[in-house]
Short mmCIF file of C-alpha atoms in Angstrom, two decimals:
data_model
loop_
_atom_site.label_atom_id
_atom_site.label_comp_id
_atom_site.label_asym_id
_atom_site.label_seq_id
_atom_site.Cartn_x
_atom_site.Cartn_y
_atom_site.Cartn_z
CA MET V 11 63.54 24.13 -7.75
CA ASN V 12 67.01 24.93 -6.62
CA PHE V 13 69.41 26.55 -9.05
CA GLU V 14 71.55 24.24 -11.16
CA LEU V 15 73.82 25.50 -13.90
CA ASN V 16 72.97 22.68 -16.29
CA LYS V 17 69.24 23.15 -15.84
CA SER V 18 69.61 26.86 -16.50
CA ILE V 19 71.53 26.13 -19.70
CA GLU V 20 68.66 23.82 -20.78
CA ILE V 21 66.43 26.91 -20.91
CA LEU V 22 69.01 29.29 -22.37
CA GLU V 23 69.94 27.00 -25.25
CA ARG V 24 66.31 26.45 -26.30
CA THR V 25 65.17 30.07 -26.47
CA PRO V 26 66.49 31.07 -29.91
CA GLU V 27 64.86 28.05 -31.50
CA VAL V 28 61.57 28.63 -29.65
CA ILE V 29 61.54 32.17 -31.03
CA GLU V 30 62.46 30.94 -34.50
CA VAL V 31 59.55 28.50 -34.56
CA LEU V 32 57.16 31.13 -33.16
CA LEU V 33 58.11 33.97 -35.50
CA SER V 34 60.03 32.86 -38.57
CA GLY V 35 58.00 33.18 -41.76
CA LEU V 36 55.04 34.65 -39.89
CA SER V 37 52.98 37.50 -41.41
CA GLN V 38 54.36 40.96 -40.71
CA GLU V 39 51.18 41.94 -38.85
CA TRP V 40 51.88 39.34 -36.16
CA VAL V 41 55.57 40.25 -35.96
CA ARG V 42 55.40 44.05 -36.01
CA SER V 43 52.24 44.84 -34.03
CA ASN V 44 52.48 45.82 -30.36
CA GLU V 45 50.08 46.36 -27.44
CA GLY V 46 49.76 50.13 -27.91
CA ASP V 47 51.91 53.24 -27.38
CA HIS V 48 55.28 52.62 -25.74
CA THR V 49 54.94 48.83 -25.87
CA TRP V 50 57.01 46.34 -27.80
CA SER V 51 56.26 44.17 -30.81
CA PRO V 52 57.73 40.66 -31.10
CA TYR V 53 60.29 42.27 -33.45
CA ASP V 54 61.33 44.75 -30.73
CA ILE V 55 61.58 41.96 -28.16
CA VAL V 56 63.98 39.93 -30.30
CA GLY V 57 66.09 43.08 -30.73
CA HIS V 58 66.13 43.50 -26.95
CA LEU V 59 67.27 39.89 -26.47
CA ILE V 60 70.15 40.49 -28.89
CA PHE V 61 71.26 43.57 -26.93
CA GLY V 62 71.20 41.58 -23.73
CA GLU V 63 73.55 39.03 -25.29
CA LYS V 64 75.90 41.71 -26.54
CA THR V 65 76.01 44.07 -23.58
CA ASP V 66 74.67 42.45 -20.44
CA TRP V 67 74.62 38.83 -19.23
CA ILE V 68 77.98 37.36 -20.10
CA LEU V 69 79.81 40.61 -19.34
CA ARG V 70 78.29 40.72 -15.87
CA ILE V 71 79.21 37.08 -15.29
CA LYS V 72 82.78 37.93 -16.22
CA THR V 73 82.77 40.94 -13.89
CA ILE V 74 81.73 38.70 -11.00
CA LEU V 75 84.42 36.12 -11.80
CA SER V 76 87.20 38.59 -12.56
CA GLU V 77 90.06 39.24 -10.14
CA SER V 78 89.47 42.99 -10.43
CA ASP V 79 88.20 44.91 -7.38
CA ASN V 80 85.72 46.77 -9.56
CA LYS V 81 82.60 44.65 -9.39
CA LEU V 82 80.16 47.32 -10.57
CA PHE V 83 78.04 46.25 -13.56
CA GLU V 84 77.54 48.60 -16.50
CA PRO V 85 73.89 49.78 -16.66
CA PHE V 86 71.93 47.94 -19.36
CA ASP V 87 70.02 50.03 -21.92
CA ARG V 88 66.68 48.26 -22.12
CA PHE V 89 65.55 50.46 -24.99
CA ALA V 90 68.62 50.21 -27.23
CA GLN V 91 66.84 48.09 -29.83
CA LEU V 92 64.35 50.88 -30.53
CA LYS V 93 67.21 53.09 -31.76
CA GLU V 94 68.46 50.44 -34.17
CA ASN V 95 67.90 50.13 -37.90
CA GLN V 96 64.36 48.79 -38.22
CA GLU V 97 64.90 47.57 -41.78
CA LYS V 98 66.37 44.23 -40.84
CA SER V 99 63.94 41.35 -41.29
CA ILE V 100 62.78 39.31 -38.33
CA ASP V 101 64.66 36.35 -39.82
CA GLU V 102 67.89 38.36 -39.81
CA LEU V 103 67.33 39.23 -36.15
CA ILE V 104 66.59 35.61 -35.27
CA ILE V 105 69.80 34.42 -36.96
CA GLU V 106 71.76 37.09 -35.09
CA PHE V 107 70.19 36.11 -31.76
CA LYS V 108 70.99 32.42 -32.38
CA GLU V 109 74.61 33.24 -33.17
CA VAL V 110 75.27 35.49 -30.17
CA ARG V 111 73.48 33.12 -27.80
CA ILE V 112 75.51 30.10 -28.95
CA GLU V 113 78.69 32.13 -28.62
CA ASN V 114 77.74 33.25 -25.10
CA LEU V 115 76.80 29.74 -23.97
CA ASN V 116 80.15 28.51 -25.24
CA ARG V 117 81.82 31.27 -23.22
CA LEU V 118 79.74 30.36 -20.18
CA LYS V 119 80.75 26.71 -20.41
CA SER V 120 84.41 27.61 -20.91
CA LEU V 121 84.39 29.55 -17.61
CA ASN V 122 84.23 26.17 -15.88
CA ILE V 123 82.07 27.53 -13.08
CA LYS V 124 82.28 25.61 -9.82
CA GLN V 125 79.72 25.31 -7.03
CA GLU V 126 81.61 27.76 -4.82
CA ASP V 127 81.72 30.37 -7.60
CA LEU V 128 77.91 30.64 -7.52
CA ASN V 129 78.06 32.77 -4.37
CA ARG V 130 80.59 35.24 -5.76
CA THR V 131 79.13 38.71 -6.11
CA GLY V 132 78.94 41.82 -8.24
CA ILE V 133 77.28 45.19 -7.75
CA HIS V 134 74.11 46.00 -9.66
CA PRO V 135 73.90 49.77 -10.43
CA GLU V 136 70.41 49.98 -8.92
CA PHE V 137 69.99 47.38 -6.20
CA GLY V 138 73.51 46.56 -5.10
CA GLU V 139 75.02 43.18 -4.32
CA VAL V 140 73.90 40.15 -6.31
CA ASN V 141 75.55 36.80 -6.78
CA LEU V 142 76.36 34.63 -9.78
CA LYS V 143 73.58 32.17 -9.07
CA GLN V 144 71.01 34.97 -9.07
CA LEU V 145 72.42 36.43 -12.28
CA ILE V 146 72.26 33.18 -14.25
CA SER V 147 68.78 32.37 -12.85
CA THR V 148 67.64 35.80 -13.98
CA TRP V 149 69.07 35.25 -17.47
CA ALA V 150 66.91 32.12 -17.85
CA VAL V 151 63.78 33.67 -16.31
CA HIS V 152 64.25 36.75 -18.51
CA ASP V 153 64.13 34.48 -21.59
CA LEU V 154 60.93 32.80 -20.41
CA GLY V 155 59.37 36.17 -19.60
CA HIS V 156 59.98 37.40 -23.12
CA ILE V 157 58.63 34.20 -24.71
CA ALA V 158 55.46 34.75 -22.66
CA GLN V 159 55.42 38.42 -23.70
CA ILE V 160 55.73 37.58 -27.42
CA SER V 161 52.81 35.15 -27.06
CA ARG V 162 50.74 37.76 -25.24
CA VAL V 163 51.45 40.53 -27.75
CA MET V 164 50.40 38.24 -30.59
CA ALA V 165 47.28 37.06 -28.74
CA LYS V 166 46.18 40.66 -28.17
CA GLN V 167 46.01 41.31 -31.90
CA TYR V 168 42.84 39.18 -31.87
CA LYS V 169 41.38 40.76 -28.74
CA SER V 170 38.37 42.16 -30.56
CA GLU V 171 37.96 39.04 -32.72
CA VAL V 172 37.26 36.45 -30.03
CA GLY V 173 33.86 37.88 -29.03
CA PRO V 174 32.41 36.58 -25.75
CA TRP V 175 35.38 34.24 -25.19
CA ILE V 176 37.38 37.25 -24.04
CA ASN V 177 36.43 36.49 -20.43
CA TYR V 178 37.86 32.97 -20.67
CA LEU V 179 41.18 34.03 -22.13
CA GLY V 180 43.24 35.41 -19.28
CA ILE V 181 46.06 36.38 -21.61
CA LEU V 182 43.88 39.09 -23.20
CA ASN V 183 43.39 40.78 -19.85
CA LYS V 184 47.04 41.13 -18.79
CA MET M 24 44.32 43.00 -36.71
CA ASN M 25 41.22 41.71 -38.39
CA PHE M 26 40.57 37.99 -38.50
CA GLU M 27 41.94 36.07 -41.46
CA LEU M 28 41.72 32.31 -41.71
CA ASN M 29 45.23 31.93 -43.15
CA LYS M 30 46.79 34.10 -40.46
CA SER M 31 45.04 32.06 -37.79
CA ILE M 32 46.38 28.85 -39.31
CA GLU M 33 49.89 30.37 -39.19
CA ILE M 34 49.59 30.34 -35.39
CA LEU M 35 47.82 26.99 -35.08
CA GLU M 36 50.33 25.12 -37.19
CA ARG M 37 53.33 26.44 -35.24
CA THR M 38 52.15 25.60 -31.71
CA PRO M 39 53.09 21.90 -31.51
CA GLU M 40 56.61 22.63 -32.68
CA VAL M 41 56.96 25.59 -30.29
CA ILE M 42 56.00 23.27 -27.44
CA GLU M 43 58.33 20.56 -28.69
CA VAL M 44 61.30 22.94 -28.72
CA LEU M 45 60.35 24.33 -25.29
CA LEU M 46 59.81 21.00 -23.53
CA SER M 47 61.26 18.02 -25.36
CA GLY M 48 64.25 16.53 -23.58
CA LEU M 49 63.95 19.01 -20.71
CA SER M 50 64.57 17.91 -17.10
CA GLN M 51 61.51 16.47 -15.37
CA GLU M 52 61.59 19.21 -12.75
CA TRP M 53 60.87 21.85 -15.39
CA VAL M 54 58.19 19.72 -17.06
CA ARG M 55 56.30 18.40 -14.03
CA SER M 56 56.41 21.32 -11.56
CA ASN M 57 53.41 23.65 -11.26
CA GLU M 58 52.62 26.98 -9.56
CA GLY M 59 51.11 25.43 -6.41
CA ASP M 60 47.92 23.55 -5.43
CA HIS M 61 45.33 23.24 -8.19
CA THR M 62 47.59 24.71 -10.85
CA TRP M 63 48.97 23.04 -13.94
CA SER M 64 52.45 21.91 -14.88
CA PRO M 65 53.68 22.17 -18.49
CA TYR M 66 52.88 18.43 -18.71
CA ASP M 67 49.26 19.07 -17.68
CA ILE M 68 48.96 21.93 -20.18
CA VAL M 69 50.06 19.74 -23.09
CA GLY M 70 47.47 17.15 -21.97
CA HIS M 71 44.82 19.89 -21.98
CA LEU M 72 45.79 20.95 -25.50
CA ILE M 73 45.39 17.34 -26.70
CA PHE M 74 41.89 17.15 -25.18
CA GLY M 75 40.95 20.38 -26.92
CA GLU M 76 41.96 18.84 -30.26
CA LYS M 77 40.01 15.66 -29.59
CA THR M 78 36.82 17.03 -28.09
CA ASP M 79 36.46 20.74 -28.73
CA TRP M 80 37.63 22.99 -31.55
CA ILE M 81 37.07 21.10 -34.76
CA LEU M 82 33.83 19.53 -33.49
CA ARG M 83 32.42 22.95 -32.71
CA ILE M 84 33.46 24.22 -36.14
CA LYS M 85 31.59 21.31 -37.70
CA THR M 86 28.54 22.02 -35.54
CA ILE M 87 28.48 25.59 -36.83
CA LEU M 88 28.83 24.51 -40.46
CA SER M 89 26.42 21.54 -40.29
CA GLU M 90 22.96 21.65 -41.77
CA SER M 91 21.48 20.40 -38.50
CA ASP M 92 19.27 22.72 -36.46
CA ASN M 93 21.05 21.68 -33.29
CA LYS M 94 23.81 24.25 -32.93
CA LEU M 95 24.51 23.67 -29.25
CA PHE M 96 28.19 22.88 -28.48
CA GLU M 97 29.07 20.05 -26.12
CA PRO M 98 30.61 21.42 -22.89
CA PHE M 99 34.40 21.06 -22.85
CA ASP M 100 35.99 19.34 -19.85
CA ARG M 101 38.93 21.58 -19.05
CA PHE M 102 40.22 19.18 -16.43
CA ALA M 103 40.05 15.91 -18.38
CA GLN M 104 43.83 15.64 -18.69
CA LEU M 105 44.19 15.43 -14.90
CA LYS M 106 42.20 12.15 -14.91
CA GLU M 107 44.43 10.59 -17.56
CA ASN M 108 47.27 8.13 -17.16
CA GLN M 109 50.19 10.24 -15.92
CA GLU M 110 52.79 7.66 -16.93
CA LYS M 111 53.12 8.83 -20.51
CA SER M 112 56.28 10.80 -21.12
CA ILE M 113 56.15 14.42 -22.19
CA ASP M 114 57.62 13.35 -25.53
CA GLU M 115 54.73 10.92 -26.05
CA LEU M 116 52.26 13.73 -25.30
CA ILE M 117 54.03 16.09 -27.68
CA ILE M 118 53.92 13.52 -30.51
CA GLU M 119 50.23 12.96 -29.84
CA PHE M 120 49.53 16.70 -29.87
CA LYS M 121 51.41 17.12 -33.15
CA GLU M 122 49.44 14.32 -34.77
CA VAL M 123 45.97 15.46 -33.69
CA ARG M 124 46.72 19.08 -34.55
CA ILE M 125 47.92 18.21 -38.07
CA GLU M 126 44.85 16.05 -38.57
CA ASN M 127 42.55 18.85 -37.38
CA LEU M 128 44.23 21.47 -39.56
CA ASN M 129 43.79 19.16 -42.55
CA ARG M 130 40.11 18.86 -41.65
CA LEU M 131 39.84 22.62 -41.25
CA LYS M 132 41.37 23.22 -44.68
CA SER M 133 39.15 20.57 -46.28
CA LEU M 134 36.03 22.41 -45.03
CA ASN M 135 36.81 25.03 -47.66
CA ILE M 136 35.52 27.85 -45.45
CA LYS M 137 34.34 30.94 -47.32
CA GLN M 138 34.15 34.53 -46.15
CA GLU M 139 30.37 34.35 -45.65
CA ASP M 140 30.72 31.21 -43.48
CA LEU M 141 32.65 33.20 -40.87
CA ASN M 142 29.45 34.77 -39.58
CA ARG M 143 27.60 31.48 -39.17
CA THR M 144 26.83 30.72 -35.55
CA GLY M 145 26.65 28.07 -32.87
CA ILE M 146 25.48 28.12 -29.26
CA HIS M 147 28.03 28.04 -26.48
CA PRO M 148 26.64 26.22 -23.41
CA GLU M 149 27.53 29.14 -21.14
CA PHE M 150 27.42 32.37 -23.07
CA GLY M 151 25.17 31.63 -26.05
CA GLU M 152 25.62 32.66 -29.66
CA VAL M 153 29.12 32.83 -31.12
CA ASN M 154 30.26 32.81 -34.71
CA LEU M 155 32.85 30.84 -36.64
CA LYS M 156 35.29 33.75 -36.82
CA GLN M 157 35.23 34.11 -33.04
CA LEU M 158 35.71 30.37 -32.54
CA ILE M 159 38.77 30.11 -34.79
CA SER M 160 40.26 33.32 -33.32
CA THR M 161 39.81 31.82 -29.87
CA TRP M 162 41.51 28.58 -30.92
CA ALA M 163 44.63 30.56 -31.93
CA VAL M 164 44.58 32.85 -28.87
CA HIS M 165 44.09 29.80 -26.62
CA ASP M 166 47.32 28.32 -28.05
CA LEU M 167 49.25 31.52 -27.41
CA GLY M 168 47.82 31.75 -23.89
CA HIS M 169 49.08 28.29 -23.06
CA ILE M 170 52.52 28.93 -24.53
CA ALA M 171 52.71 31.97 -22.26
CA GLN M 172 51.46 29.88 -19.33
CA ILE M 173 54.09 27.17 -19.88
CA SER M 174 56.79 29.86 -19.92
CA ARG M 175 55.40 31.43 -16.74
CA VAL M 176 55.13 28.12 -14.87
CA MET M 177 58.75 27.31 -15.72
CA ALA M 178 59.94 30.81 -14.80
CA LYS M 179 58.29 30.54 -11.37
CA GLN M 180 60.41 27.52 -10.48
CA TYR M 181 63.30 29.99 -10.11
CA LYS M 182 61.29 32.59 -8.20
CA SER M 183 63.40 32.30 -5.07
CA GLU M 184 66.65 31.98 -7.04
CA VAL M 185 66.71 35.36 -8.80
CA GLY M 186 67.24 37.41 -5.62
CA PRO M 187 66.66 41.16 -5.94
CA TRP M 188 65.88 40.86 -9.67
CA ILE M 189 62.42 39.61 -8.74
CA ASN M 190 61.06 43.15 -8.98
CA TYR M 191 62.29 43.47 -12.58
CA LEU M 192 60.78 40.20 -13.76
CA GLY M 193 57.08 40.82 -14.23
CA ILE M 194 56.45 37.18 -15.11
CA LEU M 195 57.26 36.13 -11.52
CA ASN M 196 54.52 38.35 -10.16
CA LYS M 197 51.61 37.12 -12.30
#
């Protein structure tokens, strides 16, 4: 597939609801268990998605499209959610994620991005020049990666319960 | 986590709606593209889930709980969906999956499974004796595995679009 803005938005606008259906009202054991030391629970992952909305994607898009000469992106703290108040419920996090995502997609649409804008560039703090098309593609793929991760983390909670089927269930061996 | 029937049902009852939110109304390119020769598209995966509902899970549960001495499971055709009419829309498949899953969960609940039933066994055609707890755990993990797979297959459609971010997106390298 070649990049298209509208097809990227199709993914981005679905993610909060996918996560709501997956996690809302689910037992705490599914929501708060992880894959072991220094790994994330579904709860942590939703927190990470919220931080991305607040501090990463749309700000970087604006940096690329700005008239300023400073095209350097701010580094993104991928662990910020672990320092946050852990008392919020998963449903509170999901509502927050839905709100910030809708707001950011409205901002994205209001930027009125044209085909020629997709090749405009910014500077990533680690790997240098990237363009707008790559950034928006990554935003969508990042969503899908974390949906897959949430599914995997939940699946692993039953790793010792599936018995001999473990060899048929690739997700338990990732 | 230890197996609990209710916590397994929490997963099983969410899956059709997760898939509906992920795929319903999405562009055909997202729905019908796969990861290369002999791999499945999201469309194929939903077809596979329907076949599991019709020919696998609940029938095996009934075999385990039956009074018959024949505890051997029928082999499951994991490729049956590829021989089906491919003209149905993804929305038709999703509706079908929702219906058969609801029906099977109603059957599951009506079996009134007790704690001691969870250790009753059947014979898998390939790896022999398995118990009811392992079978129902596998049903839930199988769902989560295919949700992760759908997300991965979609993510891979943008593999060449993300540029240097490819090294940060683990899902593109699975």
